[in-house]
């Protein structure tokens, strides 16, 4: 019977051993003491937030212009911070300091809203995670191709065709993720988040530096107050691309889907929601400054011709080695970010499988595998090995079928922003704090939710229009870049 109990449940058994000082080793729920703090939480958030989304911000600013572009960025930052603070208070049910813990986003929705909301939240959250895995696979392959093309341009000249296929790079990324996906739990990837966060600052800083250098080289600040001009695009294209830009910016701030899971790694006291709010403020502030600078200097450098991906669109050609470093940093960051986002989905499926098949040796039994040079044993679970491998293979194949970076980013941002970043946090907060219906605060929160719904609908429409346009000249598994 013991072999059918997972590692999480085994913590509950150990506290019943005589003379066990649970208050020293265990939290109030019987699980091992959490060790996370404001800095590890910030690292997780930065890893999740400063992702491939930052690379499309110059293009997004170009669609909206000097007035609307920075304004929209700032508004998304404010909304994300505010709704994330609301969500953080829902980690514990009842008393935010000592109430019952909710280990996942779905647990929080179930405790506060219940019923249909739980199924709806789960479907949206895990579909969004699945989509993010696809988006990160696409983005990483584009960066790996950019390294090859950068070296090609350096040796053969900027006008050389330098044709490169994305498929081998997507497969390579998938192989790495298959290996890393075997990391057992979310709280064991803190080191990967820190590495990824450092990488995100590295390539964002390089992109910013190249943008500043380009503006200095041009001697002028390009762009206009209203964005890309009619004539360069049609009026209809202007509208759709502006909507798509909203989706790309929304994607750049998307991390609420794993906020509760991050909060569940934080030690207390102080209360987890207090630490999480501080970590959110630190992280969103830092990322917004980077976003503003990268988006603005990218647009100032290229104006209407701002590339969809700042570091791989080859507005910059030199110094080629610096571009290579930036793109290597992007790949390393996305490798870590993929795991940060996917671990909650992995945990959910594995928990469901154990619930449905509690006596299955394939699902519940762990095999101790010795690690060369280490005294520790790796606990191999065959179900985790098979299902996580299948998941990575599936996301890789879909990425090879639909490698449209900007459109995928826009769709993901539109699909996940309103329900996960705004609607559920607002509704849970209203229930948790027992805010009276039609009170001033209730009306304000609902107006915020309604406005964000309209933004999501517009962003989704623009991104879908972009995908339809791309499909007109698309051939499956034959994607290459010139």
Coordinates of C-alpha atoms in Angstrom, one line a residue:
X1 CA 0.0 0.0 0.0
X2 CA 2.9 2.3 0.8
X3 CA 4.2 2.1 -2.8
X4 CA 0.9 3.6 -4.1
X5 CA 1.2 6.8 -2.1
X6 CA 2.9 9.7 -3.8
X7 CA 5.6 11.8 -2.3
X8 CA 3.3 14.6 -1.3
X9 CA 1.1 12.2 0.7
X10 CA 4.1 10.6 2.4
X11 CA 4.7 13.9 4.2
X12 CA 1.4 13.3 6.1
X13 CA 2.6 9.9 7.3
X14 CA 5.9 11.2 8.7
X15 CA 4.3 13.6 11.1
X16 CA 2.7 10.7 13.0
X17 CA 6.0 9.2 13.9
X18 CA 6.6 9.4 17.6
X19 CA 8.7 12.3 18.9
X20 CA 8.5 14.0 15.4
X21 CA 8.7 17.8 16.0
X22 CA 6.3 18.7 13.2
X23 CA 6.5 22.4 14.0
X24 CA 10.2 22.4 13.1
X25 CA 10.0 20.5 9.8
X26 CA 6.4 20.9 8.6
X27 CA 3.9 23.6 7.8
X28 CA 0.3 23.8 9.1
X29 CA -1.0 21.5 6.4
X30 CA 1.5 18.7 7.2
X31 CA 3.7 19.2 4.2
X32 CA 7.4 19.9 4.4
X33 CA 8.1 23.5 5.4
X34 CA 8.1 25.8 2.4
X35 CA 11.4 27.8 1.9
X36 CA 10.5 30.3 -0.8
X37 CA 10.8 34.0 -0.2
X38 CA 10.3 37.3 -2.0
X39 CA 13.4 36.7 -4.2
X40 CA 12.6 33.2 -5.3
X41 CA 9.0 34.2 -5.9
X42 CA 10.2 37.2 -7.9
X43 CA 12.5 34.9 -9.9
X44 CA 9.6 32.7 -10.8
X45 CA 7.5 35.7 -11.8
X46 CA 10.2 37.3 -13.9
X47 CA 10.9 34.0 -15.6
X48 CA 7.3 33.7 -16.4
X49 CA 6.7 37.4 -17.4
X50 CA 9.9 38.5 -19.2
X51 CA 9.6 35.8 -21.9
X52 CA 9.4 35.8 -25.6
X53 CA 6.7 38.5 -25.2
X54 CA 9.3 41.2 -24.7
X55 CA 10.6 40.6 -28.2
X56 CA 7.4 41.7 -29.9
X57 CA 6.9 44.9 -28.0
X58 CA 8.7 47.1 -30.5
X59 CA 6.4 45.8 -33.2
X60 CA 3.4 46.3 -30.9
X61 CA 4.5 49.9 -30.1
X62 CA 4.8 50.5 -33.9
X63 CA 1.2 49.5 -34.4
X64 CA -0.1 51.8 -31.7
X65 CA 2.3 54.8 -31.9
X66 CA 4.1 56.9 -29.3
X67 CA 1.0 57.8 -27.4
X68 CA -1.1 54.7 -27.2
X69 CA 1.9 52.2 -27.1
X70 CA 3.5 53.2 -23.8
X71 CA 0.1 54.1 -22.3
X72 CA -1.3 50.6 -23.1
X73 CA 1.9 49.0 -21.7
X74 CA 1.5 51.0 -18.4
X75 CA -2.2 50.2 -18.2
X76 CA -1.6 46.4 -18.6
X77 CA 1.1 46.6 -15.9
X78 CA -1.3 48.4 -13.4
X79 CA -4.1 45.9 -14.1
X80 CA -1.8 42.9 -13.8
X81 CA -0.4 44.1 -10.5
X82 CA -3.8 45.0 -9.1
X83 CA -5.6 41.7 -10.1
X84 CA -2.5 39.7 -9.0
X85 CA -2.8 41.3 -5.6
X86 CA -6.5 40.3 -5.5
X87 CA -5.6 36.7 -6.5
X88 CA -2.8 36.5 -3.8
X89 CA -5.4 37.1 -1.1
X90 CA -7.3 34.0 -2.3
X91 CA -4.4 31.6 -1.6
X92 CA -6.0 30.8 1.8
X93 CA -9.7 30.4 2.2
X94 CA -11.4 32.3 5.0
X95 CA -8.6 34.0 6.8
X96 CA -5.9 35.1 4.4
X97 CA -3.3 34.6 7.2
X98 CA -4.3 31.3 8.7
X99 CA -7.1 29.9 6.5
X100 CA -7.1 26.6 4.5
X101 CA -4.4 26.6 1.8
X102 CA -5.3 26.4 -1.9
X103 CA -2.5 24.7 -3.7
X104 CA -3.5 25.5 -7.2
X105 CA -5.4 28.2 -9.2
X106 CA -8.2 25.7 -9.6
X107 CA -8.3 24.9 -5.9
X108 CA -8.7 28.7 -5.2
X109 CA -11.5 28.9 -7.7
X110 CA -13.2 25.8 -6.2
X111 CA -13.0 27.2 -2.7
X112 CA -14.4 30.6 -3.6
X113 CA -16.7 30.1 -6.6
X114 CA -17.2 26.4 -6.9
X115 CA -19.3 24.5 -9.4
X116 CA -19.0 25.3 -13.1
X117 CA -16.4 27.9 -12.5
X118 CA -13.8 25.2 -11.5
X119 CA -14.2 23.3 -14.7
X120 CA -14.2 26.5 -16.8
X121 CA -11.0 27.7 -15.0
X122 CA -9.3 24.4 -15.5
X123 CA -10.1 24.2 -19.2
X124 CA -8.9 27.8 -19.8
X125 CA -5.8 27.5 -17.6
X126 CA -4.5 24.2 -18.9
X127 CA -5.3 25.0 -22.5
X128 CA -3.4 28.3 -22.1
X129 CA -0.4 26.5 -20.6
X130 CA -0.5 24.1 -23.5
X131 CA -0.5 27.1 -25.9
X132 CA 2.3 28.8 -24.0
X133 CA 4.4 25.6 -24.4
X134 CA 3.8 25.8 -28.2
X135 CA 4.6 29.5 -28.2
X136 CA 7.9 29.0 -26.4
X137 CA 8.9 26.2 -28.7
X138 CA 8.4 28.4 -31.7
X139 CA 10.2 31.3 -30.1
X140 CA 13.2 29.2 -29.1
X141 CA 13.5 27.8 -32.6
X142 CA 13.4 31.3 -34.1
X143 CA 16.3 32.3 -31.8
X144 CA 18.3 29.3 -32.7
X145 CA 17.8 30.0 -36.4
X146 CA 18.8 33.6 -35.8
X147 CA 22.2 32.5 -34.4
X148 CA 22.8 30.4 -37.6
X149 CA 21.6 33.2 -39.8
X150 CA 23.7 35.9 -37.9
X151 CA 26.8 33.9 -38.5
X152 CA 25.9 33.3 -42.1
X153 CA 25.4 37.1 -42.7
X154 CA 28.7 37.8 -41.0
X155 CA 30.6 35.4 -43.3
X156 CA 28.6 35.9 -46.5
X157 CA 27.2 39.4 -46.3
X158 CA 23.9 40.9 -45.2
X159 CA 22.3 40.4 -48.6
X160 CA 22.9 36.6 -48.6
X161 CA 19.8 34.4 -48.6
X162 CA 20.9 32.3 -45.6
X163 CA 18.0 30.0 -45.8
X164 CA 17.3 28.1 -42.5
X165 CA 14.7 25.5 -41.5
X166 CA 13.0 25.7 -38.1
X167 CA 12.2 21.9 -37.7
X168 CA 15.6 20.6 -36.4
X169 CA 15.7 23.4 -33.8
X170 CA 12.2 22.6 -32.6
X171 CA 13.1 19.0 -32.3
X172 CA 16.3 19.8 -30.3
X173 CA 14.3 22.1 -27.9
X174 CA 11.8 19.3 -27.5
X175 CA 14.5 16.8 -26.5
X176 CA 15.8 19.1 -23.8
X177 CA 12.3 19.7 -22.4
X178 CA 11.7 15.9 -22.3
X179 CA 14.7 15.6 -20.0
X180 CA 13.9 18.6 -17.8
X181 CA 10.2 17.6 -17.6
X182 CA 11.2 14.7 -15.3
X183 CA 12.0 17.2 -12.5
X184 CA 9.4 16.0 -10.0
X185 CA 7.8 19.1 -8.6
X186 CA 7.4 22.9 -9.0
X187 CA 9.3 23.7 -5.8
X188 CA 12.4 21.8 -7.1
X189 CA 12.8 24.1 -10.2
X190 CA 13.7 27.3 -8.2
X191 CA 17.3 27.1 -9.5
X192 CA 16.0 26.8 -13.1
X193 CA 13.9 29.9 -12.6
X194 CA 16.9 31.9 -11.3
X195 CA 19.0 30.9 -14.3
X196 CA 16.1 31.8 -16.6
X197 CA 15.5 35.1 -14.9
X198 CA 19.2 36.1 -15.3
X199 CA 19.0 35.1 -19.0
X200 CA 15.9 37.2 -19.5
X201 CA 17.7 40.3 -18.1
X202 CA 20.6 39.5 -20.4
X203 CA 18.8 39.4 -23.7
X204 CA 16.4 42.3 -22.7
X205 CA 19.5 44.4 -21.8
X206 CA 21.2 43.5 -25.1
X207 CA 18.0 44.4 -27.1
X208 CA 17.8 47.7 -25.2
X209 CA 21.5 48.5 -25.8
X210 CA 21.2 47.7 -29.5
X211 CA 18.1 49.9 -29.7
X212 CA 19.9 52.8 -28.1
X213 CA 22.9 52.4 -30.3
X214 CA 20.7 52.2 -33.4
X215 CA 18.9 55.5 -32.4
X216 CA 22.3 57.1 -31.9
X217 CA 23.5 55.8 -35.3
X218 CA 20.3 57.1 -37.1
X219 CA 20.6 60.5 -35.4
X220 CA 16.8 60.7 -35.2
X221 CA 13.9 59.1 -33.3
X222 CA 11.7 57.3 -35.8
X223 CA 8.0 56.6 -35.4
X224 CA 4.9 58.7 -35.1
X225 CA 2.3 59.6 -32.5
X226 CA -0.4 57.3 -34.1
X227 CA 1.8 54.4 -35.1
X228 CA 2.3 52.7 -38.5
X229 CA 0.9 55.0 -41.2
X230 CA -1.9 54.3 -43.6
X231 CA -0.3 53.6 -46.9
X232 CA 2.3 51.4 -45.4
X233 CA -0.8 49.3 -44.5
X234 CA -4.5 49.6 -45.4
X235 CA -7.0 51.0 -42.9
X236 CA -8.4 47.5 -42.2
X237 CA -4.9 46.1 -41.7
X238 CA -4.1 49.0 -39.3
X239 CA -7.2 48.1 -37.2
X240 CA -6.4 44.4 -37.1
X241 CA -2.7 44.9 -36.4
X242 CA -3.5 47.3 -33.5
X243 CA -5.8 44.7 -32.0
X244 CA -3.1 42.1 -32.5
X245 CA -0.7 44.4 -30.6
X246 CA -3.0 44.4 -27.7
X247 CA -2.8 40.6 -27.6
X248 CA 0.9 40.6 -27.8
X249 CA 1.2 43.1 -24.8
X250 CA -1.3 41.0 -22.8
X251 CA 0.8 37.9 -23.4
X252 CA 3.9 39.8 -22.3
X253 CA 2.3 40.2 -18.8
X254 CA 0.7 36.7 -18.5
X255 CA 1.7 34.8 -15.4
X256 CA -1.5 34.8 -13.2
X257 CA -2.2 31.2 -14.3
X258 CA 0.7 30.0 -12.1
X259 CA 0.5 32.7 -9.4
X260 CA -1.1 30.4 -6.8
X261 CA 1.4 27.7 -7.6
X262 CA 4.3 30.1 -7.0
X263 CA 2.7 31.4 -3.8
X264 CA 2.5 27.8 -2.5
X265 CA 6.3 27.7 -2.4
X266 CA 6.6 30.7 0.0
X267 CA 7.4 30.3 3.6
X268 CA 5.5 31.9 6.4
X269 CA 5.4 34.0 8.6
X270 CA 5.0 36.6 7.3
X271 CA 1.7 35.6 5.6
X272 CA 2.1 34.3 2.1
X273 CA -0.1 36.9 0.5
X274 CA 2.0 39.7 1.9
X275 CA 5.2 38.3 0.5
X276 CA 3.5 37.6 -2.8
X277 CA 2.2 41.1 -3.2
X278 CA 5.7 42.5 -2.6
X279 CA 7.2 40.0 -5.1
X280 CA 4.5 41.0 -7.6
X281 CA 5.2 44.7 -7.1
X282 CA 9.0 44.2 -7.5
X283 CA 8.6 41.9 -10.5
X284 CA 6.0 43.9 -12.4
X285 CA 7.8 47.2 -11.8
X286 CA 11.1 45.8 -13.1
X287 CA 9.5 44.1 -16.1
X288 CA 7.5 47.2 -17.0
X289 CA 10.6 49.4 -17.0
X290 CA 12.3 46.9 -19.3
X291 CA 9.2 46.6 -21.5
X292 CA 8.9 50.4 -21.8
X293 CA 12.6 50.8 -22.7
X294 CA 12.7 47.8 -25.2
X295 CA 9.5 48.7 -26.9
X296 CA 10.3 52.4 -27.1
X297 CA 13.9 52.1 -28.3
X298 CA 13.0 49.4 -30.7
X299 CA 10.3 51.5 -32.2
X300 CA 12.6 54.6 -32.2
X301 CA 15.2 52.6 -34.1
X302 CA 13.0 51.2 -36.9
X303 CA 9.7 53.1 -36.9
X304 CA 7.1 51.5 -39.2
X305 CA 9.6 48.7 -40.1
X306 CA 9.9 47.5 -36.5
X307 CA 10.4 43.7 -36.7
X308 CA 8.0 41.2 -35.1
X309 CA 10.8 39.8 -33.1
X310 CA 13.3 42.4 -32.0
X311 CA 16.4 40.2 -31.8
X312 CA 15.6 37.8 -34.7
X313 CA 14.0 40.1 -37.2
X314 CA 17.4 41.3 -38.3
X315 CA 16.9 45.0 -37.9
X316 CA 20.3 44.5 -36.2
X317 CA 23.1 42.6 -38.0
X318 CA 26.1 43.6 -35.9
X319 CA 27.9 43.0 -33.7
X320 CA 26.9 39.5 -34.7
X321 CA 28.5 37.9 -31.6
X322 CA 26.3 40.0 -29.3
X323 CA 23.2 38.9 -31.2
X324 CA 24.4 35.4 -30.8
X325 CA 24.8 35.9 -27.0
X326 CA 21.3 37.4 -26.8
X327 CA 19.7 34.6 -28.7
X328 CA 21.5 31.9 -26.6
X329 CA 20.1 33.7 -23.5
X330 CA 16.6 33.7 -25.0
X331 CA 16.8 29.9 -25.6
X332 CA 18.1 29.2 -22.1
X333 CA 15.4 31.4 -20.7
X334 CA 12.6 29.7 -22.7
X335 CA 13.9 26.3 -21.6
X336 CA 13.3 27.3 -18.0
X337 CA 10.1 29.2 -18.6
X338 CA 8.6 26.2 -20.4
X339 CA 9.0 24.1 -17.2
X340 CA 7.8 26.9 -14.9
X341 CA 4.5 27.1 -16.8
X342 CA 4.1 23.4 -17.5
X343 CA 4.7 22.0 -14.0
X344 CA 1.2 22.9 -12.7
X345 CA -0.3 21.0 -15.7
X346 CA 1.9 18.0 -15.1
X347 CA 0.9 18.0 -11.4
X348 CA -2.8 18.2 -12.2
X349 CA -2.8 15.3 -14.7
X350 CA -0.8 13.1 -12.3
X351 CA -3.0 13.9 -9.4
X352 CA -6.1 13.0 -11.4
X353 CA -4.6 9.8 -12.6
X354 CA -3.8 8.7 -9.0
X355 CA -7.3 9.5 -8.0
X356 CA -8.9 7.5 -10.8
X357 CA -6.4 4.6 -10.6
X358 CA -5.2 4.5 -6.9
X359 CA -3.9 0.9 -7.1
X360 CA -2.1 1.1 -10.4
X361 CA 1.6 0.3 -10.1
X362 CA 2.3 2.0 -13.4
X363 CA 0.8 5.3 -12.1
X364 CA 1.7 5.2 -8.4
X365 CA 4.9 3.2 -8.1
X366 CA 8.3 4.9 -8.0
X367 CA 11.4 3.1 -9.1
X368 CA 14.7 4.1 -7.3
X369 CA 17.4 4.7 -9.9
X370 CA 21.0 5.4 -8.7
X371 CA 22.5 8.6 -9.9
X372 CA 26.2 8.3 -11.0
X373 CA 28.5 10.1 -8.6
X374 CA 25.7 10.9 -6.2
X375 CA 24.5 9.2 -3.0
X376 CA 20.9 10.1 -3.8
X377 CA 18.5 7.9 -5.7
X378 CA 16.2 9.3 -8.4
X379 CA 12.6 8.3 -8.0
X380 CA 11.5 7.3 -11.5
X381 CA 7.8 7.1 -12.1
X382 CA 6.8 5.4 -15.4
X383 CA 3.5 7.3 -15.8
X384 CA 5.3 10.6 -15.4
X385 CA 8.0 9.6 -17.8
X386 CA 5.5 8.5 -20.5
X387 CA 2.9 11.2 -20.2
X388 CA 5.3 14.2 -19.8
X389 CA 7.3 12.9 -22.8
X390 CA 4.1 12.6 -24.9
X391 CA 3.1 16.1 -23.9
X392 CA 6.4 17.6 -25.0
X393 CA 6.3 15.7 -28.3
X394 CA 2.8 16.9 -29.0
X395 CA 3.6 20.6 -28.4
X396 CA 6.7 20.2 -30.6
X397 CA 4.8 18.7 -33.5
X398 CA 2.1 21.4 -33.3
X399 CA 4.8 24.1 -33.2
X400 CA 6.2 22.6 -36.4
X401 CA 2.8 22.8 -37.9
X402 CA 2.0 26.4 -36.9
X403 CA 5.2 28.4 -36.5
X404 CA 3.6 32.0 -36.5
X405 CA 5.3 33.8 -33.7
X406 CA 3.4 37.1 -33.5
X407 CA 0.0 35.5 -34.2
X408 CA 0.4 32.7 -31.7
X409 CA 1.6 35.2 -29.0
X410 CA -1.4 37.4 -29.7
X411 CA -3.9 34.6 -29.5
X412 CA -2.4 33.3 -26.3
X413 CA -2.5 36.8 -24.8
X414 CA -6.1 37.4 -25.8
X415 CA -7.3 33.9 -24.7
X416 CA -5.7 34.0 -21.3
X417 CA -5.7 37.6 -20.2
X418 CA -9.4 38.4 -19.3
X419 CA -10.5 35.1 -17.7
X420 CA -7.3 34.2 -15.8
X421 CA -5.7 37.6 -15.1
X422 CA -8.9 39.6 -14.5
X423 CA -12.3 37.7 -14.3
X424 CA -11.5 34.9 -11.8
X425 CA -9.3 37.0 -9.5
X426 CA -12.0 39.8 -9.4
X427 CA -14.9 37.3 -8.8
X428 CA -13.0 35.3 -6.1
X429 CA -12.0 38.5 -4.3
X430 CA -15.7 39.7 -4.3
X431 CA -16.8 36.5 -2.7
X432 CA -13.9 36.2 -0.3
X433 CA -14.3 39.7 1.0
X434 CA -18.1 39.5 0.9
X435 CA -18.4 42.8 -1.1
X436 CA -22.1 43.8 -1.4
X437 CA -23.6 43.6 -4.9
X438 CA -24.1 47.1 -6.5
X439 CA -21.8 48.7 -3.9
X440 CA -19.3 51.3 -5.3
X441 CA -16.4 48.8 -5.0
X442 CA -18.4 46.0 -6.6
X443 CA -19.4 48.2 -9.6
X444 CA -15.8 49.4 -10.0
X445 CA -14.4 45.8 -10.1
X446 CA -17.1 44.7 -12.6
X447 CA -16.4 47.7 -14.8
X448 CA -12.7 46.8 -14.8
X449 CA -13.5 43.2 -15.7
X450 CA -15.9 44.3 -18.5
X451 CA -13.3 46.7 -20.0
X452 CA -10.7 43.9 -20.0
X453 CA -13.1 41.5 -21.7
X454 CA -13.6 44.0 -24.6
X455 CA -9.8 44.3 -24.9
X456 CA -9.4 40.5 -25.0
X457 CA -12.1 40.1 -27.7
X458 CA -10.4 42.8 -29.8
X459 CA -7.0 41.2 -29.3
X460 CA -8.3 37.8 -30.2
X461 CA -10.0 39.0 -33.4
X462 CA -6.8 40.8 -34.6
X463 CA -4.6 37.7 -33.9
X464 CA -7.0 35.3 -35.6
X465 CA -7.0 37.6 -38.6
X466 CA -3.2 37.5 -38.6
X467 CA -3.2 33.6 -38.6
X468 CA -5.7 33.5 -41.5
X469 CA -3.5 35.8 -43.5
X470 CA -0.4 33.7 -42.7
X471 CA -2.1 30.5 -43.7
X472 CA -2.6 31.7 -47.3
X473 CA 1.1 31.2 -48.0
X474 CA 1.9 28.4 -45.5
X475 CA 3.1 24.8 -46.1
X476 CA 3.1 22.4 -43.1
X477 CA 6.6 21.2 -41.9
X478 CA 8.3 23.3 -44.6
X479 CA 8.9 26.5 -42.6
X480 CA 12.1 28.3 -43.5
X481 CA 13.4 31.9 -43.0
X482 CA 15.3 34.0 -45.5

